[in-house]
Amino acid sequence: MPRKIRMGMVGGSTDAFIGAVHRRAAIMDGEIELVCGAFSSSPEKSKATGRALYLPDERVYGTYEEMIQQEKKLPKGERMDFVVIVTPNHVHHGPTKMALENGFHVVCDKPITLNTAEAEEIVALVKETGLLFCLTHNYTGYPMVKEARHLIRSGALGQIRKVIVEYPQGWLATLVEATGNKQAAWRTDPARSGAAGGLGDIGTHAENLAEYITGLKITEVCADLTIFVEGRLLDDDAHILLRFDNGAKGILQNSQIANGEENDLNIRVYGEHGGLQWKQMEPNTLIHKTQEGVRIIRTGVGNLSEAAQVHTRIPAGHPEGYFEAFANLYRNFALAVRAYEIGHKPDPLFDFPSAEDGLRGMKFIDTVIASNESDTKWTPFHE
Amino acid sequence: MPRKIRMGMVGGSTDAFIGAVHRRAAIMDGEIELVCGAFSSSPEKSKATGRALYLPDERVYGTYEEMIQQEKKLPKGERMDFVVIVTPNHVHHGPTKMALENGFHVVCDKPITLNTAEAEEIVALVKETGLLFCLTHNYTGYPMVKEARHLIRSGALGQIRKVIVEYPQGWLATLVEATGNKQAAWRTDPARSGAAGGLGDIGTHAENLAEYITGLKITEVCADLTIFVEGRLLDDDAHILLRFDNGAKGILQNSQIANGEENDLNIRVYGEHGGLQWKQMEPNTLIHKTQEGVRIIRTGVGNLSEAAQVHTRIPAGHPEGYFEAFANLYRNFALAVRAYEIGHKPDPLFDFPSAEDGLRGMKFIDTVIASNESDTKWTPFHE
Amino acid sequence: MPRKIRMGMVGGSTDAFIGAVHRRAAIMDGEIELVCGAFSSSPEKSKATGRALYLPDERVYGTYEEMIQQEKKLPKGERMDFVVIVTPNHVHHGPTKMALENGFHVVCDKPITLNTAEAEEIVALVKETGLLFCLTHNYTGYPMVKEARHLIRSGALGQIRKVIVEYPQGWLATLVEATGNKQAAWRTDPARSGAAGGLGDIGTHAENLAEYITGLKITEVCADLTIFVEGRLLDDDAHILLRFDNGAKGILQNSQIANGEENDLNIRVYGEHGGLQWKQMEPNTLIHKTQEGVRIIRTGVGNLSEAAQVHTRIPAGHPEGYFEAFANLYRNFALAVRAYEIGHKPDPLFDFPSAEDGLRGMKFIDTVIASNESDTKWTPFHE
Amino acid sequence: MPRKIRMGMVGGSTDAFIGAVHRRAAIMDGEIELVCGAFSSSPEKSKATGRALYLPDERVYGTYEEMIQQEKKLPKGERMDFVVIVTPNHVHHGPTKMALENGFHVVCDKPITLNTAEAEEIVALVKETGLLFCLTHNYTGYPMVKEARHLIRSGALGQIRKVIVEYPQGWLATLVEATGNKQAAWRTDPARSGAAGGLGDIGTHAENLAEYITGLKITEVCADLTIFVEGRLLDDDAHILLRFDNGAKGILQNSQIANGEENDLNIRVYGEHGGLQWKQMEPNTLIHKTQEGVRIIRTGVGNLSEAAQVHTRIPAGHPEGYFEAFANLYRNFALAVRAYEIGHKPDPLFDFPSAEDGLRGMKFIDTVIASNESDTKWTPFHE
């Protein structure tokens, strides 16, 4: 009897932001259901969240350790199939490790861990266990990101020369973390967020997107990180020159103090024969520029790549957005779980970011921080 | 013990389009679950759809009559709480009526029925039974539509003078219905779609949106309907002059032959003191124009109305789209069901379109068709 | 010895608006120079304007009659070659007639005259004298308007089906004419503006643009004109259904009370195979839509028509605007004057609006006003 | 007797591009007339250009030396008042110097000279002679650039933190200079263009714009220049990190290989309280962002600064573009010449770029090139 894939959640109590995003994304396509959770380090809050989500009390746990241990005892088909981890960064490594060690697949919010050493351990554990791991670099789930990647792979731009990727936000333009804002508090706290602030929070999305779309690897960086807001402990702005493995050059800039910007992740890629431009705030539009003119590529319109098509749900002109891109990762992960259960490899058309991508993000952070502290222009980015 | 609201679906087999939209919208906020369905007039197709949706076979029915009868026998809490109807137009009235008569609330895809007489019957039945009915004029679920309505209600534009509402599509620019396209086939077939083609399919969305946002009522129309594509049986283009109950004037145009247009529903409203503009293809932006300048109002940014806020899920700059607007109707309907169960009235802040809205849409179709056939300039729109 | 074409101006004193536009447009390409003027009905104001324009006092006249008489006495090459008329509408016919009767070519601001009878007289006089006449429907001078016309002529859209043309402004949303605003005063005064307000001022631009781009003729109209601002004497808003000679349908709307709109003249044309969209506020962009996707056509980019190319002065991305489009009419008129002097016909590639276009505009006004006053739906538009 | 200011041109034969731009810009406002020229190093070409411009043969010279000498002999009021220099970069210093030494004011196309030593000489000479000098950094002439500068000066953004300025073009994405393209040939030739390619051609516009708008000075740069097109001799792409004198950080990037880009000069400035964004390809729009929302500031709309108003010619919605911005420099220069003649200082409201701005641009080029060749991250930018 076919059934939905069963998800257990670590973190994501009702006053968190990203937990609800994951829940909506996970269930959107009817392939996954939430069956249990350890939603908070406070057992009361965890229980209350479970009830708000209509979970039976017995499947709501006080700690992730308890959840993993108890669920493991349930028969397959009843127990959760995978764990999703939506806690602050410093509580990524623990539950991921324990889940993998106990035979559960893992979906983990980005970044993979608090630091590179932890990330390396997770990568090794994923390899060792053969279990599935998805890091939610959600922006790669947009159909027009898939199309951009397809166009570049298929040579539409020729050799890539120049990449400009940006992720400006403005919400931390003042010392919001001192006002009781929980989101701001943990993201600007080295103990919970890691060595990087905005760079880790959003800069790594930009890095991941640039490498995902272009298929190139960054090999050198030259970084200027700033803390603009007095009293803040972590970077809130990053200006970074990039060099890529094929000789292309690039710029990555992210900011949390770009007053008035919302979540303007965007990328421009230029090759020998043309350019592409994509903005997450208008995600269903991909602009293809050549010297002969500009073509507006739209989700659902015309002759798109299979990759774009299988990540689209509705006809053109009905905007799909953030949740749908996020859900594409979950849908693909669900397909991979089903494939896993019959001993198949995941279909690369239905891809999702891996633990290796997560490790690369951690090393990117290390490299940028090293560059920022160096007087030498270029700092190599070692894999 | 709190539980999710339980939904049974009529129509929506896996090769239909709108069924999957409803399913995604219904479950998005974790308040509703699909528990049963009569997904197709073919019992095999219905069964197959049920399995693809991971429903138990015993809750998948061959006909809606069977579904309603069988579900009614189940104990409350196990049986469905409401029926959603996502069949072609000519199969709206039957299941709606039977559901209401058997004590089930109803969500019905638009238009409410095939014709006005049927619609009047449904309106009467809703009143009589006191049950809840939601017509999915989904575009009214967008937060920026709520904000536009709020601004106009609060007098930001002063007295409304001029309304331009448009819904151009291009997908029927050729005789697509002759190529085996199922969506095109029933929408251009008078037996299944009713007396109107594009006017009923999308023109009524424009009419509903204009009245919803402005709070005005159309009182007269002057229509020029066209069938541009040879061999087509129903209108594929409509140009309509409008007059409103406060003296405002308007234009409504919809088209299915506007080659290259996707789903460009948009509205511009001008009052004594300013104007508003909204486009469903960029739904998170509302433009407020005055002679002093232009203000871009964005979902999630700044000091928005409570109505906009409670229909928004994520921070600004992460685009919410078609599914989320649709889901707002379902979320609000779920809240109304919960209120109903404890004997409360629905909270008007969490509104959704009613059977009366559906009847009004049917009368609008009648009026426009009468106007189109008349040599007199103005045809009154009687409620 | 080659020399610049010499222009004499009627109207356009320093406190007028459109006179300065004409002067800049006329001289832009170095083909025309201003040599004399009767700038105002006040001789002092005329003199002062002449001095501000660095004209010698003896070439600044108190009346247009004086100017025409005196200039005629000067030797060819010294005297003006043509007259430009930039007075309010009621002073178009007089100087045009006198100029033509005295052998001077004429450029006239739009509308051609105060009413149709006057316009017919001018058309006849132009034919009789064989002199050159240009009506400054300036919007047809934009390169992307030329490109749109070329694409439609060359069949890129197939048979045209649907035309939406709009010209909303907001500057007369209040009774500005009562505040001492000179521009508003004469434009809303039937004695100086004619039988139409906004319809004549901007609606005829929309009519002219639609017919120019599509090559179609309007054959029937159904109009709803409004005076929204209390105390105003002429229409400030127009909603008009159109039918064209090839069976196409259309909508024309113009407004002066669309609060917050600047000069948003725009047109959308849909044919069997695609659509085109152009907006004068972003005039260097022409959008070509088909079901396969959207192409952005830009002034100066790629393989444009000769018509677009010869009306463009600078490389792509350096915006040409209102003055340059206006100047294209003058440049073309100057070329026609040079051709005239050697007995050649004007080159149709370098076109400009004619007296017949002006007469057509006057008849359009008559027809729309008749329709507005009629209870019959359609009023024929007789040439 | 008032008269127009008289201009003599060096360079700008009919097959050049920028000469015609200067001529149109200079005459646009009726304050300046072209009276003589040495349009080409070929006397025949110069003569032919003079005739095409309707100049008398005796005012068309074979060399700039001849022009300056001969014009000097003419009585004041007949002779040229100033020289405009529109030759390739290596022929800026010579005519500028000679003009100043002979008592003529100078307008010079950018860059001021071929190198810094020459620029210093010109700056000294301007100071010494007290004559007027205008460098045509034309983009500072746009009304919305004036408005942006005004807003920042008036504190609307608070302390500036972050500046992103870009000037991407795509026209040199291939080795165009090898195809006979004259514009490409001299711009990529070190002997005629100087030590920098795109950096000097367009990067200095970006530098000038950033400093002009923000009022800040760049104090350090970290540059990565590239020649992407094989066989090219000068940089065609520049990625530069910036630091400003108030602690702000920035990025400047320019490119001639950004395939499909036209002339997308654009700037974003973020301060403590808000951000501003301007793009020269949509120059009449200035976007003001704050955490409360976005305001679209438009040329001619609402309560603009005096600086914006006096650089605007027509009502809102009628796009002014490249020529008009360029003409603002000339109009202001003409006002300065008139002020000079009566012993007044120029009015700072009617400003134009100076020789010092030109020298700063040359030093910027030197600094960026030094940075590019250095392994040290930051290279100081000494005034």
mmCIF file with all atom_site columns, N, CA, C and O in Angstrom, chain B residues 157 159-164 214 216 244 246-251 268-271 276, chain C residues 167-169 228 236-239 253-259:
data_model
loop_
_atom_site.group_PDB
_atom_site.id
_atom_site.type_symbol
_atom_site.label_atom_id
_atom_site.label_alt_id
_atom_site.label_comp_id
_atom_site.label_asym_id
_atom_site.label_entity_id
_atom_site.label_seq_id
_atom_site.pdbx_PDB_ins_code
_atom_site.Cartn_x
_atom_site.Cartn_y
_atom_site.Cartn_z
_atom_site.occupancy
_atom_site.B_iso_or_equiv
_atom_site.pdbx_formal_charge
_atom_site.auth_seq_id
_atom_site.auth_comp_id
_atom_site.auth_asym_id
_atom_site.auth_atom_id
_atom_site.pdbx_PDB_model_num
ATOM 1   N N  . LEU B 1 157 ? -8.196  57.111 -1.625  1.00 0.00 ? 157 LEU B N  1
ATOM 2   C CA . LEU B 1 157 ? -8.342  57.638 -2.984  1.00 0.00 ? 157 LEU B CA 1
ATOM 3   C C  . LEU B 1 157 ? -9.465  58.658 -3.088  1.00 0.00 ? 157 LEU B C  1
ATOM 4   O O  . LEU B 1 157 ? -9.664  59.252 -4.144  1.00 0.00 ? 157 LEU B O  1
ATOM 5   N N  . GLN B 1 159 ? -13.416 59.657 -3.441  1.00 0.00 ? 159 GLN B N  1
ATOM 6   C CA . GLN B 1 159 ? -14.477 59.065 -4.266  1.00 0.00 ? 159 GLN B CA 1
ATOM 7   C C  . GLN B 1 159 ? -13.854 58.415 -5.507  1.00 0.00 ? 159 GLN B C  1
ATOM 8   O O  . GLN B 1 159 ? -13.026 59.023 -6.200  1.00 0.00 ? 159 GLN B O  1
ATOM 9   N N  . ILE B 1 160 ? -14.262 57.182 -5.804  1.00 0.00 ? 160 ILE B N  1
ATOM 10  C CA . ILE B 1 160 ? -13.723 56.485 -6.975  1.00 0.00 ? 160 ILE B CA 1
ATOM 11  C C  . ILE B 1 160 ? -14.390 57.022 -8.240  1.00 0.00 ? 160 ILE B C  1
ATOM 12  O O  . ILE B 1 160 ? -15.601 57.195 -8.293  1.00 0.00 ? 160 ILE B O  1
ATOM 13  N N  . ARG B 1 161 ? -13.568 57.244 -9.268  1.00 0.00 ? 161 ARG B N  1
ATOM 14  C CA . ARG B 1 161 ? -14.077 57.783 -10.533 1.00 0.00 ? 161 ARG B CA 1
ATOM 15  C C  . ARG B 1 161 ? -13.939 56.827 -11.706 1.00 0.00 ? 161 ARG B C  1
ATOM 16  O O  . ARG B 1 161 ? -14.762 56.841 -12.615 1.00 0.00 ? 161 ARG B O  1
ATOM 17  N N  . LYS B 1 162 ? -12.884 56.056 -11.714 1.00 0.00 ? 162 LYS B N  1
ATOM 18  C CA . LYS B 1 162 ? -12.525 55.340 -12.936 1.00 0.00 ? 162 LYS B CA 1
ATOM 19  C C  . LYS B 1 162 ? -11.882 54.015 -12.572 1.00 0.00 ? 162 LYS B C  1
ATOM 20  O O  . LYS B 1 162 ? -11.011 53.974 -11.703 1.00 0.00 ? 162 LYS B O  1
ATOM 21  N N  . VAL B 1 163 ? -12.340 52.958 -13.237 1.00 0.00 ? 163 VAL B N  1
ATOM 22  C CA . VAL B 1 163 ? -11.826 51.609 -12.964 1.00 0.00 ? 163 VAL B CA 1
ATOM 23  C C  . VAL B 1 163 ? -11.505 50.936 -14.291 1.00 0.00 ? 163 VAL B C  1
ATOM 24  O O  . VAL B 1 163 ? -12.389 50.830 -15.154 1.00 0.00 ? 163 VAL B O  1
ATOM 25  N N  . ILE B 1 164 ? -10.276 50.493 -14.435 1.00 0.00 ? 164 ILE B N  1
ATOM 26  C CA . ILE B 1 164 ? -9.899  49.719 -15.633 1.00 0.00 ? 164 ILE B CA 1
ATOM 27  C C  . ILE B 1 164 ? -9.467  48.346 -15.148 1.00 0.00 ? 164 ILE B C  1
ATOM 28  O O  . ILE B 1 164 ? -8.500  48.238 -14.390 1.00 0.00 ? 164 ILE B O  1
ATOM 29  N N  . THR B 1 214 ? -13.092 47.775 -5.062  1.00 0.00 ? 214 THR B N  1
ATOM 30  C CA . THR B 1 214 ? -13.661 49.126 -4.960  1.00 0.00 ? 214 THR B CA 1
ATOM 31  C C  . THR B 1 214 ? -14.826 49.210 -3.992  1.00 0.00 ? 214 THR B C  1
ATOM 32  O O  . THR B 1 214 ? -15.179 50.296 -3.533  1.00 0.00 ? 214 THR B O  1
ATOM 33  N N  . LEU B 1 216 ? -17.682 48.970 -5.012  1.00 0.00 ? 216 LEU B N  1
ATOM 34  C CA . LEU B 1 216 ? -18.762 49.488 -5.859  1.00 0.00 ? 216 LEU B CA 1
ATOM 35  C C  . LEU B 1 216 ? -19.509 48.353 -6.541  1.00 0.00 ? 216 LEU B C  1
ATOM 36  O O  . LEU B 1 216 ? -19.014 47.227 -6.610  1.00 0.00 ? 216 LEU B O  1
ATOM 37  N N  . PHE B 1 244 ? -20.800 52.419 -12.655 1.00 0.00 ? 244 PHE B N  1
ATOM 38  C CA . PHE B 1 244 ? -20.910 51.944 -11.271 1.00 0.00 ? 244 PHE B CA 1
ATOM 39  C C  . PHE B 1 244 ? -21.953 52.751 -10.503 1.00 0.00 ? 244 PHE B C  1
ATOM 40  O O  . PHE B 1 244 ? -22.322 53.859 -10.919 1.00 0.00 ? 244 PHE B O  1
ATOM 41  N N  . ASN B 1 246 ? -21.867 54.511 -7.935  1.00 0.00 ? 246 ASN B N  1
ATOM 42  C CA . ASN B 1 246 ? -21.533 55.831 -7.364  1.00 0.00 ? 246 ASN B CA 1
ATOM 43  C C  . ASN B 1 246 ? -21.264 56.867 -8.453  1.00 0.00 ? 246 ASN B C  1
ATOM 44  O O  . ASN B 1 246 ? -20.771 57.952 -8.171  1.00 0.00 ? 246 ASN B O  1
ATOM 45  N N  . GLY B 1 247 ? -21.495 56.478 -9.715  1.00 0.00 ? 247 GLY B N  1
ATOM 46  C CA . GLY B 1 247 ? -21.195 57.393 -10.803 1.00 0.00 ? 247 GLY B CA 1
ATOM 47  C C  . GLY B 1 247 ? -19.845 57.145 -11.453 1.00 0.00 ? 247 GLY B C  1
ATOM 48  O O  . GLY B 1 247 ? -19.511 57.768 -12.459 1.00 0.00 ? 247 GLY B O  1
ATOM 49  N N  . ALA B 1 248 ? -19.058 56.249 -10.900 1.00 0.00 ? 248 ALA B N  1
ATOM 50  C CA . ALA B 1 248 ? -17.775 55.925 -11.522 1.00 0.00 ? 248 ALA B CA 1
ATOM 51  C C  . ALA B 1 248 ? -18.012 55.243 -12.866 1.00 0.00 ? 248 ALA B C  1
ATOM 52  O O  . ALA B 1 248 ? -19.065 54.639 -13.102 1.00 0.00 ? 248 ALA B O  1
ATOM 53  N N  . LYS B 1 249 ? -17.012 55.354 -13.723 1.00 0.00 ? 249 LYS B N  1
ATOM 54  C CA . LYS B 1 249 ? -17.041 54.710 -15.023 1.00 0.00 ? 249 LYS B CA 1
ATOM 55  C C  . LYS B 1 249 ? -15.922 53.678 -15.080 1.00 0.00 ? 249 LYS B C  1
ATOM 56  O O  . LYS B 1 249 ? -14.928 53.793 -14.351 1.00 0.00 ? 249 LYS B O  1
ATOM 57  N N  . GLY B 1 250 ? -16.079 52.719 -15.995 1.00 0.00 ? 250 GLY B N  1
ATOM 58  C CA . GLY B 1 250 ? -15.043 51.707 -16.064 1.00 0.00 ? 250 GLY B CA 1
ATOM 59  C C  . GLY B 1 250 ? -14.950 51.019 -17.399 1.00 0.00 ? 250 GLY B C  1
ATOM 60  O O  . GLY B 1 250 ? -15.796 51.191 -18.284 1.00 0.00 ? 250 GLY B O  1
ATOM 61  N N  . ILE B 1 251 ? -13.884 50.249 -17.530 1.00 0.00 ? 251 ILE B N  1
ATOM 62  C CA . ILE B 1 251 ? -13.705 49.369 -18.687 1.00 0.00 ? 251 ILE B CA 1
ATOM 63  C C  . ILE B 1 251 ? -13.279 48.016 -18.164 1.00 0.00 ? 251 ILE B C  1
ATOM 64  O O  . ILE B 1 251 ? -12.416 47.928 -17.281 1.00 0.00 ? 251 ILE B O  1
ATOM 65  N N  . ARG B 1 268 ? -6.679  48.906 -12.425 1.00 0.00 ? 268 ARG B N  1
ATOM 66  C CA . ARG B 1 268 ? -6.293  50.268 -12.064 1.00 0.00 ? 268 ARG B CA 1
ATOM 67  C C  . ARG B 1 268 ? -7.544  50.998 -11.594 1.00 0.00 ? 268 ARG B C  1
ATOM 68  O O  . ARG B 1 268 ? -8.579  50.950 -12.267 1.00 0.00 ? 268 ARG B O  1
ATOM 69  N N  . VAL B 1 269 ? -7.435  51.630 -10.462 1.00 0.00 ? 269 VAL B N  1
ATOM 70  C CA . VAL B 1 269 ? -8.564  52.359 -9.888  1.00 0.00 ? 269 VAL B CA 1
ATOM 71  C C  . VAL B 1 269 ? -8.104  53.787 -9.619  1.00 0.00 ? 269 VAL B C  1
ATOM 72  O O  . VAL B 1 269 ? -7.043  53.986 -9.031  1.00 0.00 ? 269 VAL B O  1
ATOM 73  N N  . TYR B 1 270 ? -8.891  54.740 -10.065 1.00 0.00 ? 270 TYR B N  1
ATOM 74  C CA . TYR B 1 270 ? -8.553  56.150 -9.853  1.00 0.00 ? 270 TYR B CA 1
ATOM 75  C C  . TYR B 1 270 ? -9.662  56.843 -9.088  1.00 0.00 ? 270 TYR B C  1
ATOM 76  O O  . TYR B 1 270 ? -10.831 56.721 -9.443  1.00 0.00 ? 270 TYR B O  1
ATOM 77  N N  . GLY B 1 271 ? -9.264  57.556 -8.056  1.00 0.00 ? 271 GLY B N  1
ATOM 78  C CA . GLY B 1 271 ? -10.227 58.340 -7.308  1.00 0.00 ? 271 GLY B CA 1
ATOM 79  C C  . GLY B 1 271 ? -9.849  59.806 -7.325  1.00 0.00 ? 271 GLY B C  1
ATOM 80  O O  . GLY B 1 271 ? -8.923  60.218 -8.034  1.00 0.00 ? 271 GLY B O  1
ATOM 81  N N  . LEU B 1 276 ? -4.624  53.446 -7.750  1.00 0.00 ? 276 LEU B N  1
ATOM 82  C CA . LEU B 1 276 ? -3.998  52.192 -7.337  1.00 0.00 ? 276 LEU B CA 1
ATOM 83  C C  . LEU B 1 276 ? -3.866  51.294 -8.555  1.00 0.00 ? 276 LEU B C  1
ATOM 84  O O  . LEU B 1 276 ? -4.739  51.291 -9.426  1.00 0.00 ? 276 LEU B O  1
ATOM 85  N N  . TYR C 1 167 ? -4.350  56.797 -23.153 1.00 0.00 ? 167 TYR C N  1
ATOM 86  C CA . TYR C 1 167 ? -3.555  57.997 -22.851 1.00 0.00 ? 167 TYR C CA 1
ATOM 87  C C  . TYR C 1 167 ? -4.068  58.601 -21.551 1.00 0.00 ? 167 TYR C C  1
ATOM 88  O O  . TYR C 1 167 ? -4.789  59.589 -21.558 1.00 0.00 ? 167 TYR C O  1
ATOM 89  N N  . PRO C 1 168 ? -3.704  58.034 -20.424 1.00 0.00 ? 168 PRO C N  1
ATOM 90  C CA . PRO C 1 168 ? -4.110  58.597 -19.139 1.00 0.00 ? 168 PRO C CA 1
ATOM 91  C C  . PRO C 1 168 ? -3.131  59.661 -18.631 1.00 0.00 ? 168 PRO C C  1
ATOM 92  O O  . PRO C 1 168 ? -1.919  59.486 -18.685 1.00 0.00 ? 168 PRO C O  1
ATOM 93  N N  . GLN C 1 169 ? -3.696  60.724 -18.157 1.00 0.00 ? 169 GLN C N  1
ATOM 94  C CA . GLN C 1 169 ? -2.984  61.770 -17.407 1.00 0.00 ? 169 GLN C CA 1
ATOM 95  C C  . GLN C 1 169 ? -3.772  62.021 -16.128 1.00 0.00 ? 169 GLN C C  1
ATOM 96  O O  . GLN C 1 169 ? -4.954  61.698 -16.054 1.00 0.00 ? 169 GLN C O  1
ATOM 97  N N  . PHE C 1 228 ? -15.614 64.679 -14.968 1.00 0.00 ? 228 PHE C N  1
ATOM 98  C CA . PHE C 1 228 ? -15.603 64.248 -13.562 1.00 0.00 ? 228 PHE C CA 1
ATOM 99  C C  . PHE C 1 228 ? -15.459 65.419 -12.596 1.00 0.00 ? 228 PHE C C  1
ATOM 100 O O  . PHE C 1 228 ? -15.954 65.368 -11.480 1.00 0.00 ? 228 PHE C O  1
ATOM 101 N N  . ASP C 1 236 ? -13.176 65.299 -19.429 1.00 0.00 ? 236 ASP C N  1
ATOM 102 C CA . ASP C 1 236 ? -11.851 65.014 -18.873 1.00 0.00 ? 236 ASP C CA 1
ATOM 103 C C  . ASP C 1 236 ? -11.569 63.510 -18.796 1.00 0.00 ? 236 ASP C C  1
ATOM 104 O O  . ASP C 1 236 ? -10.561 63.090 -18.222 1.00 0.00 ? 236 ASP C O  1
ATOM 105 N N  . ASP C 1 237 ? -12.455 62.741 -19.408 1.00 0.00 ? 237 ASP C N  1
ATOM 106 C CA . ASP C 1 237 ? -12.260 61.290 -19.415 1.00 0.00 ? 237 ASP C CA 1
ATOM 107 C C  . ASP C 1 237 ? -13.066 60.700 -20.566 1.00 0.00 ? 237 ASP C C  1
ATOM 108 O O  . ASP C 1 237 ? -14.201 61.122 -20.806 1.00 0.00 ? 237 ASP C O  1
ATOM 109 N N  . ALA C 1 238 ? -12.476 59.718 -21.244 1.00 0.00 ? 238 ALA C N  1
ATOM 110 C CA . ALA C 1 238 ? -13.166 59.089 -22.373 1.00 0.00 ? 238 ALA C CA 1
ATOM 111 C C  . ALA C 1 238 ? -12.933 57.586 -22.370 1.00 0.00 ? 238 ALA C C  1
ATOM 112 O O  . ALA C 1 238 ? -11.782 57.141 -22.267 1.00 0.00 ? 238 ALA C O  1
ATOM 113 N N  . HIS C 1 239 ? -14.008 56.841 -22.459 1.00 0.00 ? 239 HIS C N  1
ATOM 114 C CA . HIS C 1 239 ? -13.951 55.382 -22.634 1.00 0.00 ? 239 HIS C CA 1
ATOM 115 C C  . HIS C 1 239 ? -14.639 55.072 -23.960 1.00 0.00 ? 239 HIS C C  1
ATOM 116 O O  . HIS C 1 239 ? -15.827 55.360 -24.110 1.00 0.00 ? 239 HIS C O  1
ATOM 117 N N  . GLN C 1 253 ? -8.967  54.628 -24.425 1.00 0.00 ? 253 GLN C N  1
ATOM 118 C CA . GLN C 1 253 ? -9.370  55.406 -23.254 1.00 0.00 ? 253 GLN C CA 1
ATOM 119 C C  . GLN C 1 253 ? -8.334  56.474 -23.022 1.00 0.00 ? 253 GLN C C  1
ATOM 120 O O  . GLN C 1 253 ? -7.134  56.236 -23.138 1.00 0.00 ? 253 GLN C O  1
ATOM 121 N N  . ASN C 1 254 ? -8.841  57.664 -22.736 1.00 0.00 ? 254 ASN C N  1
ATOM 122 C CA . ASN C 1 254 ? -7.914  58.717 -22.319 1.00 0.00 ? 254 ASN C CA 1
ATOM 123 C C  . ASN C 1 254 ? -8.510  59.395 -21.103 1.00 0.00 ? 254 ASN C C  1
ATOM 124 O O  . ASN C 1 254 ? -9.706  59.322 -20.854 1.00 0.00 ? 254 ASN C O  1
ATOM 125 N N  . SER C 1 255 ? -7.649  60.024 -20.346 1.00 0.00 ? 255 SER C N  1
ATOM 126 C CA . SER C 1 255 ? -8.121  60.642 -19.118 1.00 0.00 ? 255 SER C CA 1
ATOM 127 C C  . SER C 1 255 ? -7.195  61.764 -18.716 1.00 0.00 ? 255 SER C C  1
ATOM 128 O O  . SER C 1 255 ? -5.990  61.718 -18.985 1.00 0.00 ? 255 SER C O  1
ATOM 129 N N  . GLN C 1 256 ? -7.767  62.760 -18.088 1.00 0.00 ? 256 GLN C N  1
ATOM 130 C CA . GLN C 1 256 ? -6.960  63.799 -17.450 1.00 0.00 ? 256 GLN C CA 1
ATOM 131 C C  . GLN C 1 256 ? -7.181  63.784 -15.944 1.00 0.00 ? 256 GLN C C  1
ATOM 132 O O  . GLN C 1 256 ? -6.622  64.598 -15.229 1.00 0.00 ? 256 GLN C O  1
ATOM 133 N N  . ILE C 1 257 ? -7.979  62.812 -15.506 1.00 0.00 ? 257 ILE C N  1
ATOM 134 C CA . ILE C 1 257 ? -8.256  62.726 -14.072 1.00 0.00 ? 257 ILE C CA 1
ATOM 135 C C  . ILE C 1 257 ? -7.737  61.412 -13.483 1.00 0.00 ? 257 ILE C C  1
ATOM 136 O O  . ILE C 1 257 ? -8.117  61.028 -12.374 1.00 0.00 ? 257 ILE C O  1
ATOM 137 N N  . ALA C 1 258 ? -6.867  60.731 -14.229 1.00 0.00 ? 258 ALA C N  1
ATOM 138 C CA . ALA C 1 258 ? -6.288  59.474 -13.732 1.00 0.00 ? 258 ALA C CA 1
ATOM 139 C C  . ALA C 1 258 ? -5.148  59.849 -12.798 1.00 0.00 ? 258 ALA C C  1
ATOM 140 O O  . ALA C 1 258 ? -3.964  59.808 -13.153 1.00 0.00 ? 258 ALA C O  1
ATOM 141 N N  . ASN C 1 259 ? -5.542  60.203 -11.622 1.00 0.00 ? 259 ASN C N  1
ATOM 142 C CA . ASN C 1 259 ? -4.639  60.754 -10.614 1.00 0.00 ? 259 ASN C CA 1
ATOM 143 C C  . ASN C 1 259 ? -3.325  59.977 -10.521 1.00 0.00 ? 259 ASN C C  1
ATOM 144 O O  . ASN C 1 259 ? -3.318  58.767 -10.310 1.00 0.00 ? 259 ASN C O  1
#
